[in-house]
């Protein structure tokens, strides 16, 4: 069983102020992990992580990550605005969108973000969206393309086969687009791909980096375009299940360094900065959904009904994802009962766990659902009139800070005008 950064007494103290359910993030653990990531890639001058904002779009968490010079990986207007609010502007933003509206290209352009095109037609669309910039306007801008390796790269369970993914350029299109951009006056270039999601095999990530290194070498040779960086995307997984092992960031760092020495340094190419845009492995294991048992129900199965529901954490219902569940104060009581742990949404798949062996639970027990720090609160929704919970930050000195208040009924009704009935 994993060790929590709080015990039952501490949680009760927090819950007295912020009623369950709430999400709570462990600032110390997030910082330790960020330090470790930077260390694993310290061999690369200019290494940068762009935190995937969609994983945990909270400016307080983004600001915490900014202590480590993490940039923001954005893909929507709201995410661009969040990055701007925490002072991540210019090349601290990587804008990786798809099916992009003009106003988002305009906003990214105004902020000086690194713009990562998803499709060859988006080059013209970008030009049109931002008012046909001249070569001089591109003088200091960094342009990037998202590569989809198609059949050249095997599939990954969540994101699927690259060939079936809607994202990115084909190989041929890349050569054409970089040549076009160069002709238009672009001088600074990057290359991006994102082919994994929740991947636990370090070799998959290492191979992805090598694929990009080789492609950089080939594009440079054929078009004369020189690259400043490659961005290997996000997708480093976390061990949701107790029998899984965390990916060794050190192993990934070393493996990519070896590939770099062979392919980039070996061919005498210019030094290349390595970027990544992970979300899950940055905050995922360090966020918890804290809830309380509302009812125990014994019918054809034994149910523990919580005051949280799938609108607080959709992954189990959406992907059948496993999240470890801990009942604080009962860590040593033995796991002797089999429960379906449910929420109150009127959907039978609103279950945090199915047929899970857990300690005997009673009404009022606190329940901690682990690994909710990424793609957790962020995926929340209001279906069935369920409201999004508060987000709290557990500080290193043991203090607790509210970083987002819980929604109220007024928030839910804010877009309705009852007087017009
Ligand atoms: C979702 C996403 C990420 C982050 O993925 P994680 O699995 O959270 O690391 C990074 N880049 C892009 C383009 C994404 O869509």
PDB file of N, CA and C in Angstrom, residues 26-110:
ATOM      1  N   UNK A  26       0.124  17.378  -3.482  1.00  0.00           N
ATOM      2  CA  UNK A  26       1.258  17.351  -2.562  1.00  0.00           C
ATOM      3  C   UNK A  26       2.415  18.160  -3.166  1.00  0.00           C
ATOM      4  N   UNK A  27       2.571  19.390  -2.688  1.00  0.00           N
ATOM      5  CA  UNK A  27       3.565  20.300  -3.278  1.00  0.00           C
ATOM      6  C   UNK A  27       4.983  19.744  -3.165  1.00  0.00           C
ATOM      7  N   UNK A  28       5.285  19.148  -2.018  1.00  0.00           N
ATOM      8  CA  UNK A  28       6.646  18.646  -1.827  1.00  0.00           C
ATOM      9  C   UNK A  28       6.972  17.555  -2.863  1.00  0.00           C
ATOM     10  N   UNK A  29       6.040  16.636  -3.045  1.00  0.00           N
ATOM     11  CA  UNK A  29       6.294  15.524  -3.974  1.00  0.00           C
ATOM     12  C   UNK A  29       6.368  16.020  -5.422  1.00  0.00           C
ATOM     13  N   UNK A  30       5.561  17.015  -5.754  1.00  0.00           N
ATOM     14  CA  UNK A  30       5.615  17.563  -7.117  1.00  0.00           C
ATOM     15  C   UNK A  30       6.987  18.194  -7.351  1.00  0.00           C
ATOM     16  N   UNK A  31       7.477  18.914  -6.339  1.00  0.00           N
ATOM     17  CA  UNK A  31       8.799  19.552  -6.486  1.00  0.00           C
ATOM     18  C   UNK A  31       9.901  18.514  -6.597  1.00  0.00           C
ATOM     19  N   UNK A  32       9.843  17.496  -5.757  1.00  0.00           N
ATOM     20  CA  UNK A  32      10.889  16.461  -5.800  1.00  0.00           C
ATOM     21  C   UNK A  32      10.936  15.797  -7.172  1.00  0.00           C
ATOM     22  N   UNK A  33       9.768  15.517  -7.699  1.00  0.00           N
ATOM     23  CA  UNK A  33       9.686  14.860  -9.007  1.00  0.00           C
ATOM     24  C   UNK A  33      10.214  15.773 -10.117  1.00  0.00           C
ATOM     25  N   UNK A  34       9.897  17.062 -10.012  1.00  0.00           N
ATOM     26  CA  UNK A  34      10.354  18.020 -11.029  1.00  0.00           C
ATOM     27  C   UNK A  34      11.882  18.098 -11.028  1.00  0.00           C
ATOM     28  N   UNK A  35      12.448  18.102  -9.819  1.00  0.00           N
ATOM     29  CA  UNK A  35      13.916  18.134  -9.694  1.00  0.00           C
ATOM     30  C   UNK A  35      14.532  16.904 -10.324  1.00  0.00           C
ATOM     31  N   UNK A  36      13.896  15.782 -10.088  1.00  0.00           N
ATOM     32  CA  UNK A  36      14.431  14.516 -10.598  1.00  0.00           C
ATOM     33  C   UNK A  36      14.385  14.490 -12.127  1.00  0.00           C
ATOM     34  N   UNK A  37      13.292  14.993 -12.676  1.00  0.00           N
ATOM     35  CA  UNK A  37      13.163  15.033 -14.144  1.00  0.00           C
ATOM     36  C   UNK A  37      14.275  15.895 -14.742  1.00  0.00           C
ATOM     37  N   UNK A  38      14.486  17.059 -14.145  1.00  0.00           N
ATOM     38  CA  UNK A  38      15.505  17.967 -14.692  1.00  0.00           C
ATOM     39  C   UNK A  38      16.899  17.347 -14.607  1.00  0.00           C
ATOM     40  N   UNK A  39      17.119  16.631 -13.529  1.00  0.00           N
ATOM     41  CA  UNK A  39      18.425  16.000 -13.329  1.00  0.00           C
ATOM     42  C   UNK A  39      18.666  14.922 -14.390  1.00  0.00           C
ATOM     43  N   UNK A  40      17.615  14.171 -14.687  1.00  0.00           N
ATOM     44  CA  UNK A  40      17.763  13.066 -15.650  1.00  0.00           C
ATOM     45  C   UNK A  40      18.118  13.580 -17.051  1.00  0.00           C
ATOM     46  N   UNK A  41      17.790  14.836 -17.321  1.00  0.00           N
ATOM     47  CA  UNK A  41      18.046  15.386 -18.654  1.00  0.00           C
ATOM     48  C   UNK A  41      19.055  16.536 -18.628  1.00  0.00           C
ATOM     49  N   UNK A  42      19.769  16.635 -17.507  1.00  0.00           N
ATOM     50  CA  UNK A  42      20.708  17.754 -17.358  1.00  0.00           C
ATOM     51  C   UNK A  42      21.820  17.715 -18.404  1.00  0.00           C
ATOM     52  N   UNK A  43      22.059  16.535 -18.999  1.00  0.00           N
ATOM     53  CA  UNK A  43      23.090  16.418 -20.038  1.00  0.00           C
ATOM     54  C   UNK A  43      22.751  17.276 -21.260  1.00  0.00           C
ATOM     55  N   UNK A  44      21.463  17.596 -21.434  1.00  0.00           N
ATOM     56  CA  UNK A  44      21.045  18.348 -22.620  1.00  0.00           C
ATOM     57  C   UNK A  44      20.912  19.833 -22.268  1.00  0.00           C
ATOM     58  N   UNK A  45      21.775  20.650 -22.879  1.00  0.00           N
ATOM     59  CA  UNK A  45      21.701  22.094 -22.613  1.00  0.00           C
ATOM     60  C   UNK A  45      20.431  22.613 -23.253  1.00  0.00           C
ATOM     61  N   UNK A  46      19.596  23.244 -22.472  1.00  0.00           N
ATOM     62  CA  UNK A  46      18.356  23.777 -23.035  1.00  0.00           C
ATOM     63  C   UNK A  46      17.173  22.845 -22.861  1.00  0.00           C
ATOM     64  N   UNK A  47      17.389  21.705 -22.161  1.00  0.00           N
ATOM     65  CA  UNK A  47      16.254  20.803 -21.909  1.00  0.00           C
ATOM     66  C   UNK A  47      15.122  21.586 -21.250  1.00  0.00           C
ATOM     67  N   UNK A  48      13.914  21.327 -21.713  1.00  0.00           N
ATOM     68  CA  UNK A  48      12.774  21.990 -21.075  1.00  0.00           C
ATOM     69  C   UNK A  48      11.545  21.093 -21.102  1.00  0.00           C
ATOM     70  N   UNK A  49      10.861  21.075 -19.976  1.00  0.00           N
ATOM     71  CA  UNK A  49       9.553  20.421 -19.901  1.00  0.00           C
ATOM     72  C   UNK A  49       8.495  21.513 -20.031  1.00  0.00           C
ATOM     73  N   UNK A  50       7.564  21.284 -20.951  1.00  0.00           N
ATOM     74  CA  UNK A  50       6.384  22.145 -21.084  1.00  0.00           C
ATOM     75  C   UNK A  50       5.224  21.369 -20.482  1.00  0.00           C
ATOM     76  N   UNK A  51       4.808  21.762 -19.295  1.00  0.00           N
ATOM     77  CA  UNK A  51       3.743  21.022 -18.621  1.00  0.00           C
ATOM     78  C   UNK A  51       2.456  21.076 -19.458  1.00  0.00           C
ATOM     79  N   UNK A  52       1.896  19.907 -19.724  1.00  0.00           N
ATOM     80  CA  UNK A  52       0.653  19.836 -20.509  1.00  0.00           C
ATOM     81  C   UNK A  52      -0.494  20.364 -19.648  1.00  0.00           C
ATOM     82  N   UNK A  53      -0.892  21.584 -19.932  1.00  0.00           N
ATOM     83  CA  UNK A  53      -1.861  22.284 -19.074  1.00  0.00           C
ATOM     84  C   UNK A  53      -3.161  21.499 -18.941  1.00  0.00           C
ATOM     85  N   UNK A  54      -3.532  20.784 -19.997  1.00  0.00           N
ATOM     86  CA  UNK A  54      -4.825  20.085 -19.925  1.00  0.00           C
ATOM     87  C   UNK A  54      -4.877  19.045 -18.805  1.00  0.00           C
ATOM     88  N   UNK A  55      -3.717  18.568 -18.353  1.00  0.00           N
ATOM     89  CA  UNK A  55      -3.687  17.542 -17.317  1.00  0.00           C
ATOM     90  C   UNK A  55      -4.135  18.083 -15.960  1.00  0.00           C
ATOM     91  N   UNK A  56      -3.811  19.335 -15.693  1.00  0.00           N
ATOM     92  CA  UNK A  56      -4.182  19.953 -14.409  1.00  0.00           C
ATOM     93  C   UNK A  56      -4.176  21.467 -14.599  1.00  0.00           C
ATOM     94  N   UNK A  57      -5.229  21.990 -15.219  1.00  0.00           N
ATOM     95  CA  UNK A  57      -5.234  23.413 -15.597  1.00  0.00           C
ATOM     96  C   UNK A  57      -5.486  24.342 -14.417  1.00  0.00           C
ATOM     97  N   UNK A  58      -4.612  24.306 -13.468  1.00  0.00           N
ATOM     98  CA  UNK A  58      -4.738  25.184 -12.310  1.00  0.00           C
ATOM     99  C   UNK A  58      -3.510  26.093 -12.243  1.00  0.00           C
ATOM    100  N   UNK A  59      -3.722  27.413 -12.241  1.00  0.00           N
ATOM    101  CA  UNK A  59      -2.575  28.340 -12.305  1.00  0.00           C
ATOM    102  C   UNK A  59      -1.629  28.203 -11.113  1.00  0.00           C
ATOM    103  N   UNK A  60      -2.149  27.759  -9.966  1.00  0.00           N
ATOM    104  CA  UNK A  60      -1.272  27.596  -8.802  1.00  0.00           C
ATOM    105  C   UNK A  60      -0.290  26.451  -9.016  1.00  0.00           C
ATOM    106  N   UNK A  61      -0.771  25.385  -9.637  1.00  0.00           N
ATOM    107  CA  UNK A  61       0.125  24.266  -9.945  1.00  0.00           C
ATOM    108  C   UNK A  61       1.104  24.676 -11.039  1.00  0.00           C
ATOM    109  N   UNK A  62       0.619  25.416 -12.023  1.00  0.00           N
ATOM    110  CA  UNK A  62       1.501  25.873 -13.106  1.00  0.00           C
ATOM    111  C   UNK A  62       2.603  26.781 -12.555  1.00  0.00           C
ATOM    112  N   UNK A  63       2.224  27.608 -11.586  1.00  0.00           N
ATOM    113  CA  UNK A  63       3.200  28.518 -10.982  1.00  0.00           C
ATOM    114  C   UNK A  63       4.249  27.745 -10.181  1.00  0.00           C
ATOM    115  N   UNK A  64       3.775  26.726  -9.506  1.00  0.00           N
ATOM    116  CA  UNK A  64       4.708  25.877  -8.759  1.00  0.00           C
ATOM    117  C   UNK A  64       5.726  25.246  -9.728  1.00  0.00           C
ATOM    118  N   UNK A  65       5.227  24.785 -10.864  1.00  0.00           N
ATOM    119  CA  UNK A  65       6.113  24.136 -11.845  1.00  0.00           C
ATOM    120  C   UNK A  65       7.035  25.142 -12.523  1.00  0.00           C
ATOM    121  N   UNK A  66       6.584  26.373 -12.556  1.00  0.00           N
ATOM    122  CA  UNK A  66       7.408  27.430 -13.150  1.00  0.00           C
ATOM    123  C   UNK A  66       8.673  27.668 -12.317  1.00  0.00           C
ATOM    124  N   UNK A  67       8.633  27.316 -11.038  1.00  0.00           N
ATOM    125  CA  UNK A  67       9.857  27.399 -10.214  1.00  0.00           C
ATOM    126  C   UNK A  67      10.987  26.611 -10.852  1.00  0.00           C
ATOM    127  N   UNK A  68      10.617  25.596 -11.630  1.00  0.00           N
ATOM    128  CA  UNK A  68      11.625  24.737 -12.271  1.00  0.00           C
ATOM    129  C   UNK A  68      11.775  25.095 -13.744  1.00  0.00           C
ATOM    130  N   UNK A  69      11.271  26.270 -14.089  1.00  0.00           N
ATOM    131  CA  UNK A  69      11.343  26.754 -15.459  1.00  0.00           C
ATOM    132  C   UNK A  69      10.528  25.900 -16.430  1.00  0.00           C
ATOM    133  N   UNK A  70       9.553  25.178 -15.915  1.00  0.00           N
ATOM    134  CA  UNK A  70       8.686  24.421 -16.817  1.00  0.00           C
ATOM    135  C   UNK A  70       7.819  25.412 -17.594  1.00  0.00           C
ATOM    136  N   UNK A  71       7.736  25.220 -18.882  1.00  0.00           N
ATOM    137  CA  UNK A  71       6.855  26.018 -19.715  1.00  0.00           C
ATOM    138  C   UNK A  71       5.449  25.429 -19.707  1.00  0.00           C
ATOM    139  N   UNK A  72       4.613  25.933 -20.616  1.00  0.00           N
ATOM    140  CA  UNK A  72       3.235  25.458 -20.710  1.00  0.00           C
ATOM    141  C   UNK A  72       2.949  24.914 -22.101  1.00  0.00           C
ATOM    142  N   UNK A  73       2.461  23.683 -22.134  1.00  0.00           N
ATOM    143  CA  UNK A  73       1.987  23.119 -23.392  1.00  0.00           C
ATOM    144  C   UNK A  73       0.490  23.387 -23.460  1.00  0.00           C
ATOM    145  N   UNK A  74       0.094  24.237 -24.417  1.00  0.00           N
ATOM    146  CA  UNK A  74      -1.304  24.675 -24.506  1.00  0.00           C
ATOM    147  C   UNK A  74      -1.927  24.194 -25.799  1.00  0.00           C
ATOM    148  N   UNK A  75      -3.247  23.983 -25.758  1.00  0.00           N
ATOM    149  CA  UNK A  75      -3.915  23.595 -26.990  1.00  0.00           C
ATOM    150  C   UNK A  75      -5.279  24.245 -27.143  1.00  0.00           C
ATOM    151  N   UNK A  76      -5.558  25.261 -26.337  1.00  0.00           N
ATOM    152  CA  UNK A  76      -6.841  25.951 -26.480  1.00  0.00           C
ATOM    153  C   UNK A  76      -6.681  27.382 -25.991  1.00  0.00           C
ATOM    154  N   UNK A  77      -7.679  28.206 -26.268  1.00  0.00           N
ATOM    155  CA  UNK A  77      -7.648  29.599 -25.835  1.00  0.00           C
ATOM    156  C   UNK A  77      -7.514  29.685 -24.311  1.00  0.00           C
ATOM    157  N   UNK A  78      -8.328  28.899 -23.607  1.00  0.00           N
ATOM    158  CA  UNK A  78      -8.302  28.966 -22.143  1.00  0.00           C
ATOM    159  C   UNK A  78      -6.914  28.607 -21.607  1.00  0.00           C
ATOM    160  N   UNK A  79      -6.288  27.626 -22.218  1.00  0.00           N
ATOM    161  CA  UNK A  79      -4.959  27.214 -21.739  1.00  0.00           C
ATOM    162  C   UNK A  79      -3.909  28.284 -22.045  1.00  0.00           C
ATOM    163  N   UNK A  80      -4.058  28.956 -23.179  1.00  0.00           N
ATOM    164  CA  UNK A  80      -3.143  30.066 -23.502  1.00  0.00           C
ATOM    165  C   UNK A  80      -3.287  31.181 -22.468  1.00  0.00           C
ATOM    166  N   UNK A  81      -4.530  31.477 -22.106  1.00  0.00           N
ATOM    167  CA  UNK A  81      -4.769  32.541 -21.128  1.00  0.00           C
ATOM    168  C   UNK A  81      -4.198  32.150 -19.762  1.00  0.00           C
ATOM    169  N   UNK A  82      -4.364  30.888 -19.377  1.00  0.00           N
ATOM    170  CA  UNK A  82      -3.788  30.422 -18.104  1.00  0.00           C
ATOM    171  C   UNK A  82      -2.278  30.588 -18.102  1.00  0.00           C
ATOM    172  N   UNK A  83      -1.640  30.215 -19.204  1.00  0.00           N
ATOM    173  CA  UNK A  83      -0.180  30.344 -19.298  1.00  0.00           C
ATOM    174  C   UNK A  83       0.214  31.811 -19.142  1.00  0.00           C
ATOM    175  N   UNK A  84      -0.517  32.673 -19.824  1.00  0.00           N
ATOM    176  CA  UNK A  84      -0.242  34.107 -19.756  1.00  0.00           C
ATOM    177  C   UNK A  84      -0.372  34.608 -18.307  1.00  0.00           C
ATOM    178  N   UNK A  85      -1.416  34.139 -17.618  1.00  0.00           N
ATOM    179  CA  UNK A  85      -1.671  34.576 -16.241  1.00  0.00           C
ATOM    180  C   UNK A  85      -0.529  34.203 -15.297  1.00  0.00           C
ATOM    181  N   UNK A  86       0.141  33.084 -15.556  1.00  0.00           N
ATOM    182  CA  UNK A  86       1.241  32.710 -14.656  1.00  0.00           C
ATOM    183  C   UNK A  86       2.583  33.226 -15.170  1.00  0.00           C
ATOM    184  N   UNK A  87       2.525  34.029 -16.222  1.00  0.00           N
ATOM    185  CA  UNK A  87       3.758  34.633 -16.725  1.00  0.00           C
ATOM    186  C   UNK A  87       4.532  33.739 -17.676  1.00  0.00           C
ATOM    187  N   UNK A  88       3.914  32.680 -18.137  1.00  0.00           N
ATOM    188  CA  UNK A  88       4.538  31.878 -19.182  1.00  0.00           C
ATOM    189  C   UNK A  88       4.100  32.447 -20.530  1.00  0.00           C
ATOM    190  N   UNK A  89       4.971  33.246 -21.118  1.00  0.00           N
ATOM    191  CA  UNK A  89       4.682  33.829 -22.430  1.00  0.00           C
ATOM    192  C   UNK A  89       5.882  33.578 -23.335  1.00  0.00           C
ATOM    193  N   UNK A  90       5.789  34.015 -24.574  1.00  0.00           N
ATOM    194  CA  UNK A  90       6.891  33.806 -25.511  1.00  0.00           C
ATOM    195  C   UNK A  90       7.197  32.326 -25.659  1.00  0.00           C
ATOM    196  N   UNK A  91       8.474  32.013 -25.671  1.00  0.00           N
ATOM    197  CA  UNK A  91       8.858  30.623 -25.929  1.00  0.00           C
ATOM    198  C   UNK A  91       8.653  29.699 -24.733  1.00  0.00           C
ATOM    199  N   UNK A  92       8.062  30.234 -23.661  1.00  0.00           N
ATOM    200  CA  UNK A  92       7.660  29.365 -22.552  1.00  0.00           C
ATOM    201  C   UNK A  92       6.326  28.681 -22.862  1.00  0.00           C
ATOM    202  N   UNK A  93       5.759  29.034 -24.009  1.00  0.00           N
ATOM    203  CA  UNK A  93       4.524  28.358 -24.438  1.00  0.00           C
ATOM    204  C   UNK A  93       4.796  27.565 -25.698  1.00  0.00           C
ATOM    205  N   UNK A  94       4.336  26.340 -25.696  1.00  0.00           N
ATOM    206  CA  UNK A  94       4.323  25.527 -26.899  1.00  0.00           C
ATOM    207  C   UNK A  94       2.841  25.358 -27.212  1.00  0.00           C
ATOM    208  N   UNK A  95       2.425  25.855 -28.378  1.00  0.00           N
ATOM    209  CA  UNK A  95       1.002  25.783 -28.729  1.00  0.00           C
ATOM    210  C   UNK A  95       0.781  24.644 -29.724  1.00  0.00           C
ATOM    211  N   UNK A  96       0.269  23.545 -29.196  1.00  0.00           N
ATOM    212  CA  UNK A  96       0.052  22.340 -30.001  1.00  0.00           C
ATOM    213  C   UNK A  96      -1.442  22.077 -30.096  1.00  0.00           C
ATOM    214  N   UNK A  97      -2.056  22.609 -31.136  1.00  0.00           N
ATOM    215  CA  UNK A  97      -3.507  22.484 -31.252  1.00  0.00           C
ATOM    216  C   UNK A  97      -3.829  21.586 -32.438  1.00  0.00           C
ATOM    217  N   UNK A  98      -5.101  21.329 -32.622  1.00  0.00           N
ATOM    218  CA  UNK A  98      -5.508  20.688 -33.874  1.00  0.00           C
ATOM    219  C   UNK A  98      -6.879  21.215 -34.217  1.00  0.00           C
ATOM    220  N   UNK A  99      -7.214  21.224 -35.497  1.00  0.00           N
ATOM    221  CA  UNK A  99      -8.499  21.784 -35.930  1.00  0.00           C
ATOM    222  C   UNK A  99      -8.640  23.202 -35.342  1.00  0.00           C
ATOM    223  N   UNK A 100      -7.602  24.001 -35.530  1.00  0.00           N
ATOM    224  CA  UNK A 100      -7.425  25.242 -34.774  1.00  0.00           C
ATOM    225  C   UNK A 100      -8.259  26.415 -35.287  1.00  0.00           C
ATOM    226  N   UNK A 101      -8.987  27.093 -34.408  1.00  0.00           N
ATOM    227  CA  UNK A 101      -9.688  28.312 -34.822  1.00  0.00           C
ATOM    228  C   UNK A 101      -8.701  29.482 -34.986  1.00  0.00           C
ATOM    229  N   UNK A 102      -9.042  30.423 -35.848  1.00  0.00           N
ATOM    230  CA  UNK A 102      -8.150  31.549 -36.148  1.00  0.00           C
ATOM    231  C   UNK A 102      -7.788  32.333 -34.898  1.00  0.00           C
ATOM    232  N   UNK A 103      -8.753  32.534 -34.003  1.00  0.00           N
ATOM    233  CA  UNK A 103      -8.455  33.398 -32.840  1.00  0.00           C
ATOM    234  C   UNK A 103      -7.402  32.766 -31.926  1.00  0.00           C
ATOM    235  N   UNK A 104      -7.325  31.446 -31.944  1.00  0.00           N
ATOM    236  CA  UNK A 104      -6.302  30.800 -31.102  1.00  0.00           C
ATOM    237  C   UNK A 104      -4.912  30.978 -31.713  1.00  0.00           C
ATOM    238  N   UNK A 105      -4.825  30.884 -33.044  1.00  0.00           N
ATOM    239  CA  UNK A 105      -3.536  31.182 -33.682  1.00  0.00           C
ATOM    240  C   UNK A 105      -3.147  32.633 -33.406  1.00  0.00           C
ATOM    241  N   UNK A 106      -4.128  33.536 -33.463  1.00  0.00           N
ATOM    242  CA  UNK A 106      -3.835  34.957 -33.209  1.00  0.00           C
ATOM    243  C   UNK A 106      -3.312  35.156 -31.782  1.00  0.00           C
ATOM    244  N   UNK A 107      -3.983  34.515 -30.839  1.00  0.00           N
ATOM    245  CA  UNK A 107      -3.569  34.668 -29.432  1.00  0.00           C
ATOM    246  C   UNK A 107      -2.154  34.097 -29.234  1.00  0.00           C
ATOM    247  N   UNK A 108      -1.911  32.916 -29.774  1.00  0.00           N
ATOM    248  CA  UNK A 108      -0.595  32.280 -29.628  1.00  0.00           C
ATOM    249  C   UNK A 108       0.477  33.158 -30.274  1.00  0.00           C
ATOM    250  N   UNK A 109       0.136  33.739 -31.409  1.00  0.00           N
ATOM    251  CA  UNK A 109       1.058  34.619 -32.141  1.00  0.00           C
ATOM    252  C   UNK A 109       1.368  35.864 -31.320  1.00  0.00           C
ATOM    253  N   UNK A 110       0.310  36.469 -30.762  1.00  0.00           N
ATOM    254  CA  UNK A 110       0.488  37.674 -29.930  1.00  0.00           C
ATOM    255  C   UNK A 110       1.367  37.388 -28.721  1.00  0.00           C
TER     256      UNK A 110
END
